[in-house]
Coordinates of C-alpha atoms in Angstrom, one line a residue:
Chain A
M1 CA 0.0 0.0 0.0
S2 CA 1.3 3.5 -0.9
L3 CA -0.2 6.8 -0.2
T4 CA -0.6 9.3 -3.0
H5 CA -0.4 13.1 -3.1
D6 CA -4.2 13.2 -3.0
D7 CA -4.2 11.2 0.2
I8 CA -1.7 13.6 1.8
A9 CA -3.9 16.5 0.8
R10 CA -7.0 14.8 2.1
I11 CA -5.4 13.9 5.5
A12 CA -3.9 17.4 5.8
N13 CA -7.3 18.9 5.3
L14 CA -8.8 16.5 8.0
A15 CA -6.0 17.5 10.3
R16 CA -6.4 21.2 9.6
L17 CA -2.8 21.6 8.5
E18 CA -1.7 23.8 5.7
L19 CA 1.3 22.0 3.9
H20 CA 3.6 23.8 1.5
P21 CA 4.2 21.7 -1.7
D22 CA 7.8 20.8 -0.6
E23 CA 6.5 19.8 2.8
S24 CA 3.8 17.7 1.3
E25 CA 6.3 16.0 -0.9
R26 CA 8.6 15.2 2.0
M27 CA 5.7 14.0 4.1
L28 CA 4.6 11.6 1.3
T29 CA 8.0 9.9 1.2
Q30 CA 8.4 9.8 5.0
I31 CA 4.9 8.5 5.7
N32 CA 5.2 5.8 3.0
G33 CA 8.5 4.8 4.5
F34 CA 6.8 4.5 7.9
F35 CA 3.9 2.4 6.5
N36 CA 6.5 -0.1 5.2
I37 CA 7.3 -1.1 8.8
V38 CA 3.6 -1.1 9.6
E39 CA 2.9 -3.9 7.1
A40 CA 4.4 -6.5 9.6
M41 CA 1.8 -5.5 12.1
R42 CA -1.1 -5.9 9.7
A43 CA -0.1 -9.5 9.0
V44 CA -0.5 -10.6 12.6
D45 CA -3.5 -12.8 13.3
T46 CA -5.4 -11.1 16.1
T47 CA -8.7 -13.0 15.8
G48 CA -10.5 -13.0 19.2
V49 CA -8.1 -10.6 20.9
E50 CA -9.7 -7.7 22.6
P51 CA -8.2 -4.2 22.0
L52 CA -6.3 -2.9 25.0
A53 CA -6.9 0.8 25.9
H54 CA -5.9 1.1 29.6
P55 CA -2.8 -1.1 29.9
V56 CA -3.4 -2.1 33.5
A57 CA -6.6 -3.7 32.4
V58 CA -4.4 -6.7 31.5
I59 CA -4.4 -7.7 35.2
Q60 CA -7.4 -6.0 36.8
D61 CA -10.7 -4.3 35.9
V62 CA -10.2 -0.7 35.2
A63 CA -13.5 1.2 35.1
L64 CA -13.3 4.7 33.8
R65 CA -14.1 7.0 36.6
L66 CA -17.0 9.5 36.5
R67 CA -17.4 12.3 38.9
D68 CA -20.7 13.9 39.9
D69 CA -21.9 16.5 37.5
V70 CA -21.6 19.4 39.9
V71 CA -19.8 22.7 39.8
S72 CA -16.5 22.3 41.7
E73 CA -14.3 25.0 40.3
P74 CA -14.3 28.7 41.2
D75 CA -14.7 31.2 38.3
Q76 CA -11.3 31.7 36.7
R77 CA -12.3 33.3 33.5
E78 CA -9.6 35.9 33.6
A79 CA -6.8 33.4 34.3
N80 CA -8.2 31.0 31.7
Q81 CA -8.3 33.7 29.0
R82 CA -4.9 35.2 29.9
S83 CA -3.2 33.3 27.1
A84 CA -6.0 33.5 24.5
P85 CA -5.0 35.2 21.2
A86 CA -8.1 37.4 21.0
V87 CA -10.6 38.2 23.8
E88 CA -13.2 40.9 24.1
Q89 CA -15.5 41.4 27.1
G90 CA -14.7 37.9 28.4
L91 CA -15.5 36.3 25.0
F92 CA -13.1 34.4 22.7
L93 CA -13.0 36.1 19.3
V94 CA -12.9 34.1 16.1
P95 CA -13.3 35.0 12.4
K96 CA -16.8 35.4 11.2
V97 CA -18.5 32.0 10.9
I98 CA -22.1 32.8 10.0
E99 CA -22.9 35.4 7.3
Chain B
M1 CA 28.2 23.3 53.4
P2 CA 30.4 22.9 50.3
S3 CA 33.4 20.9 51.4
P4 CA 36.8 20.6 49.6
N5 CA 35.9 16.9 49.0
K6 CA 32.4 17.3 47.7
P7 CA 31.0 20.3 46.1
L8 CA 27.4 21.2 46.9
H9 CA 26.2 20.3 43.4
D10 CA 27.4 16.7 43.8
F11 CA 24.8 16.3 46.6
G12 CA 21.8 14.2 45.7
V13 CA 18.3 14.7 46.8
A14 CA 18.5 12.5 49.9
E15 CA 21.8 14.2 50.9
L16 CA 20.5 17.7 50.4
A17 CA 17.3 16.8 52.3
G18 CA 19.5 15.5 55.2
A19 CA 21.8 18.5 55.3
L20 CA 18.7 20.8 55.3
R21 CA 17.1 18.8 58.0
D22 CA 20.2 19.0 60.1
G23 CA 20.4 22.7 59.7
K24 CA 23.8 22.5 57.9
L25 CA 22.4 24.2 54.9
S26 CA 19.5 26.5 54.1
S27 CA 17.3 26.1 51.1
V28 CA 18.3 29.6 49.9
E29 CA 22.0 28.5 49.9
A30 CA 21.3 25.3 48.0
T31 CA 19.0 27.0 45.6
Q32 CA 21.4 29.9 44.9
H33 CA 24.1 27.4 44.2
F34 CA 22.1 25.5 41.5
L35 CA 20.8 28.7 40.0
E36 CA 24.4 29.8 39.6
R37 CA 25.3 26.5 38.0
A38 CA 22.4 26.8 35.6
R39 CA 23.4 30.3 34.6
S40 CA 27.1 29.4 34.0
H41 CA 26.2 26.3 32.0
A42 CA 23.5 27.9 29.8
D43 CA 25.4 26.7 26.7
L44 CA 24.2 23.1 27.4
G45 CA 20.6 24.2 26.6
A46 CA 19.0 22.4 29.5
Y47 CA 16.6 25.1 30.6
L48 CA 13.8 26.9 28.8
A49 CA 12.7 29.1 31.6
I50 CA 14.3 30.4 34.8
D51 CA 12.9 33.0 37.1
E52 CA 15.5 33.5 39.9
D53 CA 13.4 35.9 41.9
L54 CA 10.5 33.5 42.0
T55 CA 12.7 30.5 42.9
L56 CA 14.5 32.4 45.7
R57 CA 11.1 33.5 47.1
Q58 CA 10.1 29.8 47.1
A59 CA 13.4 28.9 48.9
R60 CA 12.9 31.6 51.5
A61 CA 9.3 30.4 52.1
S62 CA 10.7 26.8 52.5
D63 CA 13.3 28.0 55.1
D64 CA 10.4 29.7 56.9
R65 CA 8.3 26.6 56.9
R66 CA 11.2 24.6 58.4
A67 CA 11.7 27.3 61.0
A68 CA 8.0 27.0 61.8
G69 CA 8.3 23.2 62.2
A70 CA 6.2 22.5 59.1
A71 CA 8.9 20.9 56.9
G72 CA 7.8 18.3 54.2
P73 CA 9.9 15.2 53.4
L74 CA 11.8 17.0 50.6
E75 CA 11.7 20.4 52.3
G76 CA 14.0 22.9 50.6
V77 CA 15.4 20.6 47.9
P78 CA 15.6 22.5 44.6
I79 CA 14.6 20.5 41.5
A80 CA 13.5 21.4 38.0
H81 CA 10.5 20.4 35.9
K82 CA 10.3 19.2 32.3
D83 CA 8.5 21.9 30.4
I84 CA 5.6 19.6 29.6
F85 CA 4.2 20.1 33.2
V86 CA 2.1 23.2 33.4
T87 CA 3.1 25.7 36.1
K88 CA 1.1 28.7 37.3
D89 CA 4.2 30.8 38.0
L90 CA 6.5 29.9 35.1
P91 CA 5.8 29.8 31.4
T92 CA 5.0 26.4 29.8
T93 CA 5.8 25.8 26.2
A94 CA 6.0 21.9 25.8
G95 CA 9.0 22.8 23.6
S96 CA 6.6 24.2 21.0
R97 CA 6.2 27.6 19.3
M98 CA 2.5 26.9 19.6
L99 CA 2.7 27.6 23.3
E100 CA 5.3 30.4 23.3
G101 CA 4.4 32.8 26.1
Y102 CA 1.6 30.5 27.5
R103 CA 0.8 30.9 31.2
S104 CA -1.2 28.1 32.8
P105 CA -3.9 29.1 35.3
F106 CA -3.0 26.0 37.4
D107 CA -0.1 23.7 38.4
A108 CA 0.1 20.1 37.2
T109 CA -0.7 17.6 40.0
V110 CA 2.9 16.3 40.0
V111 CA 4.2 19.8 40.4
R112 CA 1.7 20.5 43.2
K113 CA 2.5 17.2 45.0
L114 CA 6.2 17.8 44.9
A115 CA 5.7 21.4 46.1
E116 CA 3.6 20.1 49.0
A117 CA 6.6 17.8 49.8
G118 CA 8.7 21.0 50.1
V119 CA 10.6 21.2 46.8
V120 CA 11.7 24.5 45.3
T121 CA 11.4 24.9 41.5
L122 CA 14.6 25.9 39.7
G123 CA 12.9 26.3 36.3
K124 CA 11.5 24.5 33.3
L125 CA 13.5 22.1 31.2
N126 CA 14.0 21.7 27.5
C127 CA 12.3 18.8 25.7
D128 CA 11.2 17.6 22.3
E129 CA 8.2 19.4 21.1
F130 CA 5.1 17.9 22.8
A131 CA 7.5 15.2 24.0
M132 CA 7.7 13.8 20.5
G133 CA 11.3 12.7 19.9
S134 CA 14.3 10.8 21.0
S135 CA 17.1 13.4 20.8
N136 CA 15.7 16.7 22.1
E137 CA 16.4 18.0 18.6
N138 CA 12.7 18.5 18.0
S139 CA 12.6 21.3 20.6
A140 CA 11.4 24.5 18.8
Y141 CA 13.7 26.6 20.9
H142 CA 17.2 25.1 20.9
P143 CA 18.9 21.7 21.2
A144 CA 20.2 20.4 24.5
R145 CA 23.7 19.1 24.5
N146 CA 25.0 15.9 26.1
P147 CA 27.4 17.0 28.9
W148 CA 29.5 13.8 28.2
D149 CA 30.2 15.0 24.6
R150 CA 28.6 18.3 23.6
T151 CA 28.5 17.3 19.9
R152 CA 26.0 14.5 20.9
V153 CA 22.3 14.4 21.7
P154 CA 21.2 13.9 25.3
G155 CA 18.3 11.7 24.1
G156 CA 14.7 12.6 24.4
S157 CA 12.1 13.6 24.9
S158 CA 13.1 14.5 28.5
G159 CA 16.6 15.6 27.2
G160 CA 16.8 18.9 29.2
S161 CA 16.0 17.0 32.4
A162 CA 18.8 14.5 31.7
V163 CA 21.3 17.2 30.9
A164 CA 20.4 19.3 34.0
V165 CA 20.9 16.3 36.3
A166 CA 24.0 14.9 34.6
A167 CA 25.7 18.3 34.5
R168 CA 24.7 19.1 38.1
L169 CA 22.5 22.0 37.2
A170 CA 19.8 20.4 39.4
P171 CA 20.0 17.5 41.8
A172 CA 16.9 16.0 40.2
A173 CA 14.2 16.7 37.7
T174 CA 10.8 15.5 36.6
G175 CA 10.4 13.8 33.2
T176 CA 7.7 12.1 31.3
D177 CA 7.8 8.8 29.5
T178 CA 5.5 7.9 26.6
G179 CA 7.7 5.5 24.7
G180 CA 11.0 5.8 26.6
S181 CA 11.3 9.5 27.2
I182 CA 12.6 9.1 30.8
R183 CA 14.6 5.9 30.3
Q184 CA 16.5 6.7 27.1
P185 CA 17.8 10.2 28.0
A186 CA 18.7 8.9 31.4
A187 CA 20.7 6.2 29.7
F188 CA 22.3 8.6 27.3
C189 CA 23.4 11.0 30.0
G190 CA 24.5 8.4 32.6
I191 CA 21.8 9.2 35.2
T192 CA 18.9 7.2 36.9
G193 CA 15.3 7.5 35.9
I194 CA 12.1 5.6 36.6
K195 CA 8.7 5.5 34.8
P196 CA 6.1 4.1 37.2
T197 CA 3.2 1.9 36.3
Y198 CA 0.7 3.7 34.0
G199 CA -1.9 5.3 36.2
R200 CA 0.2 5.8 39.3
A201 CA 1.2 9.3 38.7
S202 CA -1.4 11.8 37.7
R203 CA -1.5 13.1 34.2
Y204 CA -3.4 16.2 35.2
G205 CA -1.4 19.2 33.9
M206 CA 0.9 17.2 31.8
V207 CA 0.6 18.6 28.2
A208 CA -1.0 15.5 26.6
F209 CA 0.8 13.6 23.9
A210 CA -0.6 10.0 24.0
S211 CA -3.0 9.7 26.9
S212 CA -2.9 5.9 27.3
L213 CA 0.9 5.9 27.5
D214 CA 2.0 9.2 29.1
Q215 CA 3.5 8.8 32.6
A216 CA 5.5 11.1 34.8
G217 CA 8.5 10.1 36.8
P218 CA 11.7 11.3 38.4
M219 CA 15.2 11.6 37.0
A220 CA 18.1 11.8 39.4
R221 CA 21.6 10.5 39.9
S222 CA 20.7 7.5 42.1
A223 CA 17.9 5.1 42.6
E224 CA 17.7 6.3 46.2
D225 CA 17.0 9.8 45.1
C226 CA 14.4 8.5 42.6
A227 CA 12.7 6.6 45.4
W228 CA 12.4 9.8 47.5
L229 CA 10.9 11.7 44.6
L230 CA 8.6 8.9 43.4
S231 CA 7.2 8.5 46.9
S232 CA 6.0 12.1 46.8
L233 CA 4.8 12.4 43.2
C234 CA 2.6 9.2 42.9
G235 CA -0.9 8.8 44.3
P236 CA -4.5 8.8 43.1
D237 CA -6.0 11.9 41.5
P238 CA -9.6 10.8 41.2
D239 CA -11.1 14.2 40.4
R240 CA -8.6 15.3 37.9
D241 CA -7.3 12.2 35.9
S242 CA -9.8 9.6 34.8
T243 CA -7.1 7.0 34.3
S244 CA -5.4 7.6 37.6
L245 CA -5.5 4.3 39.6
D246 CA -6.9 4.0 43.1
R247 CA -3.5 2.9 44.5
P248 CA -2.4 4.6 47.8
P249 CA 1.0 6.4 47.9
E250 CA 3.9 4.2 48.9
D251 CA 7.2 4.8 50.6
F252 CA 9.6 3.5 48.0
T253 CA 12.6 4.1 50.2
R254 CA 11.6 1.5 52.7
T255 CA 12.9 -1.6 50.9
L256 CA 15.9 -0.1 49.1
N257 CA 18.4 -2.2 51.0
D258 CA 16.5 -5.5 50.8
S259 CA 18.6 -8.5 49.8
L260 CA 18.6 -9.6 46.1
D261 CA 19.3 -13.2 47.1
G262 CA 17.3 -15.5 44.9
L263 CA 15.9 -12.6 42.7
R264 CA 15.1 -14.0 39.3
I265 CA 16.1 -11.6 36.5
G266 CA 14.6 -12.4 33.1
I267 CA 16.9 -11.8 30.1
P268 CA 14.8 -11.4 26.9
S269 CA 16.7 -12.9 24.0
E270 CA 15.1 -10.3 21.7
F271 CA 16.9 -7.5 23.5
F272 CA 20.3 -9.0 22.8
G273 CA 20.0 -9.7 19.0
A274 CA 22.0 -8.4 16.1
G275 CA 20.7 -4.9 16.4
L276 CA 22.5 -4.3 19.7
A277 CA 25.8 -2.5 19.5
E278 CA 28.7 -4.5 21.0
D279 CA 29.8 -1.8 23.4
V280 CA 26.3 -1.6 24.9
R281 CA 26.1 -5.4 25.1
A282 CA 29.4 -5.5 26.9
A283 CA 28.4 -2.8 29.4
V284 CA 25.0 -4.4 30.1
E285 CA 26.6 -7.9 30.6
T286 CA 29.0 -6.4 33.2
C287 CA 26.1 -5.3 35.3
L288 CA 24.3 -8.6 34.9
K289 CA 27.4 -10.3 36.3
A290 CA 27.3 -7.9 39.2
Y291 CA 23.7 -8.9 39.8
E292 CA 24.7 -12.6 39.9
K293 CA 27.3 -11.7 42.5
L294 CA 24.6 -10.0 44.5
G295 CA 22.7 -13.3 44.6
A296 CA 20.3 -12.9 41.7
K297 CA 19.7 -15.6 39.1
L298 CA 19.6 -14.9 35.4
V299 CA 16.7 -16.6 33.6
P300 CA 16.4 -16.7 29.8
I301 CA 13.0 -15.4 28.6
S302 CA 11.3 -14.4 25.4
L303 CA 9.4 -11.3 24.5
P304 CA 8.5 -12.4 21.0
R305 CA 6.7 -9.3 19.8
T306 CA 9.5 -6.8 20.7
E307 CA 10.0 -5.8 17.1
L308 CA 6.3 -5.4 16.5
S309 CA 6.1 -2.9 19.3
I310 CA 7.6 -0.3 16.9
P311 CA 4.7 -0.1 14.4
V312 CA 2.2 -0.7 17.2
Y313 CA 3.5 2.2 19.2
Y314 CA 3.9 4.5 16.2
I315 CA 0.2 3.9 15.3
I316 CA -1.3 4.2 18.8
A317 CA 0.8 7.2 19.9
P318 CA 0.2 9.4 16.8
A319 CA -3.5 8.5 16.8
E320 CA -3.9 9.7 20.4
A321 CA -1.6 12.7 19.6
S322 CA -3.7 13.8 16.6
S323 CA -6.8 13.8 18.8
N324 CA -5.1 15.6 21.8
L325 CA -3.4 18.2 19.6
S326 CA -6.7 19.2 17.9
R327 CA -7.1 21.6 20.9
F328 CA -4.5 23.8 19.3
D329 CA -6.7 25.8 17.1
G330 CA -5.6 29.4 17.8
V331 CA -8.8 30.2 19.8
K332 CA -8.5 29.5 23.5
F333 CA -4.7 29.6 24.0
G334 CA -1.5 29.5 22.1
H335 CA -0.4 30.8 18.7
R336 CA -2.7 32.3 16.1
A337 CA -1.7 33.1 12.6
K338 CA -1.7 36.8 11.7
Q339 CA -3.1 36.4 8.1
Y340 CA -6.1 34.2 7.1
T341 CA -9.2 34.3 5.1
D342 CA -11.8 32.5 7.2
L343 CA -12.1 30.2 10.2
V344 CA -10.8 27.0 8.6
D345 CA -7.9 28.9 7.0
M346 CA -7.1 30.4 10.4
Y347 CA -6.9 26.8 11.9
K348 CA -4.8 25.5 9.1
K349 CA -2.3 28.4 9.1
T350 CA -2.1 28.6 12.8
R351 CA -1.3 24.9 13.0
A352 CA 1.1 25.1 10.1
E353 CA 3.0 27.9 11.8
G354 CA 2.8 26.6 15.4
F355 CA 3.9 23.0 15.0
G356 CA 7.2 21.6 14.0
D357 CA 7.9 18.9 11.4
E358 CA 7.8 15.8 13.7
V359 CA 4.6 16.9 15.3
K360 CA 3.0 17.5 11.9
R361 CA 4.1 14.1 10.8
R362 CA 2.6 12.4 13.8
I363 CA -0.7 14.3 13.5
M364 CA -0.8 13.2 9.8
I365 CA -0.2 9.6 10.7
G366 CA -2.7 9.7 13.5
T367 CA -5.4 11.4 11.5
Y368 CA -4.9 8.8 8.7
V369 CA -5.1 5.8 11.0
L370 CA -8.2 7.1 12.7
S371 CA -10.0 8.1 9.5
H372 CA -13.0 6.3 8.1
G373 CA -12.1 3.0 6.6
Y374 CA -8.7 2.7 8.3
Y375 CA -9.6 2.7 12.0
D376 CA -10.0 -1.1 12.2
A377 CA -7.1 -2.0 10.1
Y378 CA -4.6 0.2 11.9
Y379 CA -5.7 1.6 15.3
L380 CA -7.8 -1.4 16.5
Q381 CA -5.3 -3.9 15.1
A382 CA -2.5 -2.0 17.0
Q383 CA -4.5 -2.1 20.2
R384 CA -5.1 -5.9 19.8
I385 CA -1.4 -6.5 19.4
R386 CA -0.8 -4.2 22.4
R387 CA -2.8 -6.7 24.5
M388 CA -0.7 -9.6 23.1
I389 CA 2.5 -7.7 24.0
A390 CA 1.2 -7.1 27.6
D391 CA 0.2 -10.8 27.8
D392 CA 3.8 -11.8 26.7
F393 CA 5.1 -9.9 29.8
Q394 CA 2.7 -11.7 32.1
Q395 CA 3.9 -14.9 30.6
A396 CA 7.5 -13.9 31.3
F397 CA 6.8 -12.8 34.9
R398 CA 5.7 -16.4 35.7
V399 CA 9.4 -17.3 35.7
C400 CA 11.1 -14.1 36.7
D401 CA 10.7 -11.2 39.1
L402 CA 12.3 -8.5 37.0
I403 CA 13.4 -8.2 33.4
A404 CA 16.8 -6.6 32.4
G405 CA 18.3 -5.5 29.1
P406 CA 19.7 -2.5 27.4
V407 CA 17.7 0.8 27.3
A408 CA 18.8 1.6 23.8
P409 CA 20.7 -0.2 21.0
T410 CA 23.5 2.3 21.0
V411 CA 25.0 5.1 23.0
A412 CA 24.0 8.7 22.3
W413 CA 24.4 9.7 18.6
K414 CA 25.8 12.9 17.2
L415 CA 23.6 16.0 17.0
G416 CA 22.2 15.8 13.5
G417 CA 23.3 12.2 13.3
H418 CA 19.9 10.8 12.3
G419 CA 19.6 13.5 9.6
N420 CA 16.2 14.0 8.2
D421 CA 15.2 10.4 8.8
P422 CA 12.4 10.1 11.4
L423 CA 12.4 6.3 11.0
A424 CA 16.0 6.1 12.4
D425 CA 14.7 7.6 15.6
Y426 CA 11.6 5.3 15.8
L427 CA 13.7 2.2 15.3
A428 CA 16.1 3.2 18.1
D429 CA 13.1 3.2 20.6
I430 CA 12.8 -0.6 20.2
F431 CA 13.7 -1.6 23.8
T432 CA 11.7 1.0 25.6
L433 CA 8.5 0.7 23.7
P434 CA 7.3 -2.8 24.9
A435 CA 7.1 -1.8 28.6
S436 CA 5.4 1.5 27.6
L437 CA 2.7 -0.3 25.6
A438 CA 2.1 -2.7 28.5
G439 CA 2.0 0.2 31.0
L440 CA 4.7 -1.5 33.1
P441 CA 7.2 0.4 35.4
G442 CA 10.7 0.6 33.9
M443 CA 13.9 2.3 34.8
S444 CA 17.3 3.2 33.5
V445 CA 20.4 2.6 35.6
P446 CA 24.0 3.6 34.6
T447 CA 25.8 0.5 33.7
G448 CA 29.1 1.6 32.3
F449 CA 30.5 3.3 29.2
G450 CA 30.7 2.5 25.6
E451 CA 32.0 4.0 22.4
G452 CA 33.5 7.5 22.8
G453 CA 33.3 7.2 26.6
M454 CA 29.5 7.6 26.4
P455 CA 27.3 6.3 29.2
V456 CA 25.2 3.1 28.8
G457 CA 22.0 2.4 30.6
L458 CA 20.6 -0.8 32.0
Q459 CA 16.9 -1.1 31.7
L460 CA 15.0 -2.8 34.5
I461 CA 11.3 -3.6 33.9
G462 CA 9.0 -4.8 36.6
N463 CA 5.5 -6.1 36.8
Y464 CA 2.7 -3.7 37.6
F465 CA 3.1 -1.8 40.9
S466 CA 6.6 -3.3 41.5
E467 CA 8.4 0.1 41.6
A468 CA 9.8 -0.7 45.1
R469 CA 11.4 -3.9 43.8
L470 CA 12.9 -2.1 40.8
L471 CA 14.3 0.7 42.9
N472 CA 15.6 -1.9 45.4
A473 CA 17.4 -3.8 42.6
A474 CA 18.8 -0.6 41.2
H475 CA 19.9 0.7 44.6
R476 CA 21.8 -2.6 45.4
L477 CA 23.5 -2.4 42.1
Q478 CA 24.6 1.2 42.8
Q479 CA 25.9 0.0 46.2
A480 CA 28.1 -2.5 44.3
T481 CA 29.2 -0.3 41.4
D482 CA 30.2 3.4 40.9
F483 CA 29.0 4.2 37.4
H484 CA 26.3 6.5 38.8
L485 CA 28.9 8.5 40.6
R486 CA 31.1 9.2 37.6
K487 CA 30.7 12.6 36.1
P488 CA 31.4 14.3 32.7
E489 CA 34.7 16.0 32.4
G490 CA 34.6 19.7 33.4
I491 CA 31.4 19.3 35.4

């Protein structure tokens, strides 16, 4: 299997990354090189094997923890917005989305 | 209390804590000394941020706590944090332009817990961008240099942490390990580091790379110092980290001196194959012989899917990274492009400008393997083999208590040595990836020197929650050898 320039463009769009043509070219070669070593993995028979997400689940049950849906944090809007690129009256500014 | 025999910067964490406790030294004195060292060795590139006034204020506050009888176990000991842990009072960049100038509204749990134990923060340490790399060359700011040979890499991604500790610019540092990022730089710089069982240290406030793999741990010059730090930084964080395990904190220093008599050390044949450099093999075998003298038995074992761990890891980690890094959109924090036409263009240009090459590559790989039609063939397949790899370890631990082998196939390579070939870096991670995928605790212990006089690291891997045993085995080795006490020329 080999990726094409169209694949790279499609993935870059999904990933919201602008790639310059030379970057895109380099990425194609490198990613195809990488997928050569992935082939060995695809050939492994994994029939009946459950995917492992939390590694410690190999030896014990790990339930994802949920906490009560209650307000626990104080208002920190100013601290939270201190590093935002554009803020006005406590709101994050983005380019116009709806005409 | 600098003495003619032993300068203050050769004091480890336990020694400093002792001297501070005995009133032979103040935190301000110790802290000033390390700040001065950091300043005069800036050419090593270890630190990304230092704020001397802030640090000295923390040291004075620590001395005041001690005077008031409220000293923590690590009271007054100055350490530094990898710049992947967010800190309220110091900038956090994760080694990326994307977060240049970023100020976190909170401290990472690991940072908070260590502060509660009394440590003073010397600064933030260089690392590969978003912890993606094995050489620290992916830092967007500057490379870090290996103090044993400044033309070589210190390893990564916790490269700045390893340099700071090896060059005595900090007695210890925090690091994070996703696929070997504590163990490999520790090995390359001749220091000691441990990655605990996945879920033991909170990930809250660690800038996320691959959430099912990321773990925090200490890097220091001895196993004893690592034990002190690890005891303070582990513990459940139920409200902040959904994968943190309900496992009470433990005093890892308690069993450091236990006997190794009868300890069964598994030697995986796959870790000693053709890909292992002869100098590394020789150094590792020296320490295995030392273990036999200490009463341990070497048991041959097999980890048959060692090689497969490379593609499995480099599918899972980028997949999780592509998801985690989608938060960098130029809206809530971080960089935003100056010129754009609309919202989507703003995202694309922001991310193109803010991320470096390796990060972009991993986002691309991750996005692809998670995309419609490929998810089962790549991501789920990788997670299935991940279980097989974890099962292989459980099989091995039926006949042994610990597993030992090299940390990396070679000693540290030259800066630029892997050129523009990301695959070369990936392949060099082969011996650290299996334990990462299985979520097992692993450590790196200095085990001698190889080509060019460069340090070699012995990797010890334990079963889940066996950190105390690992540290005990490492400590006993360090009582019998002096590799961890050697220091780079001119340091």
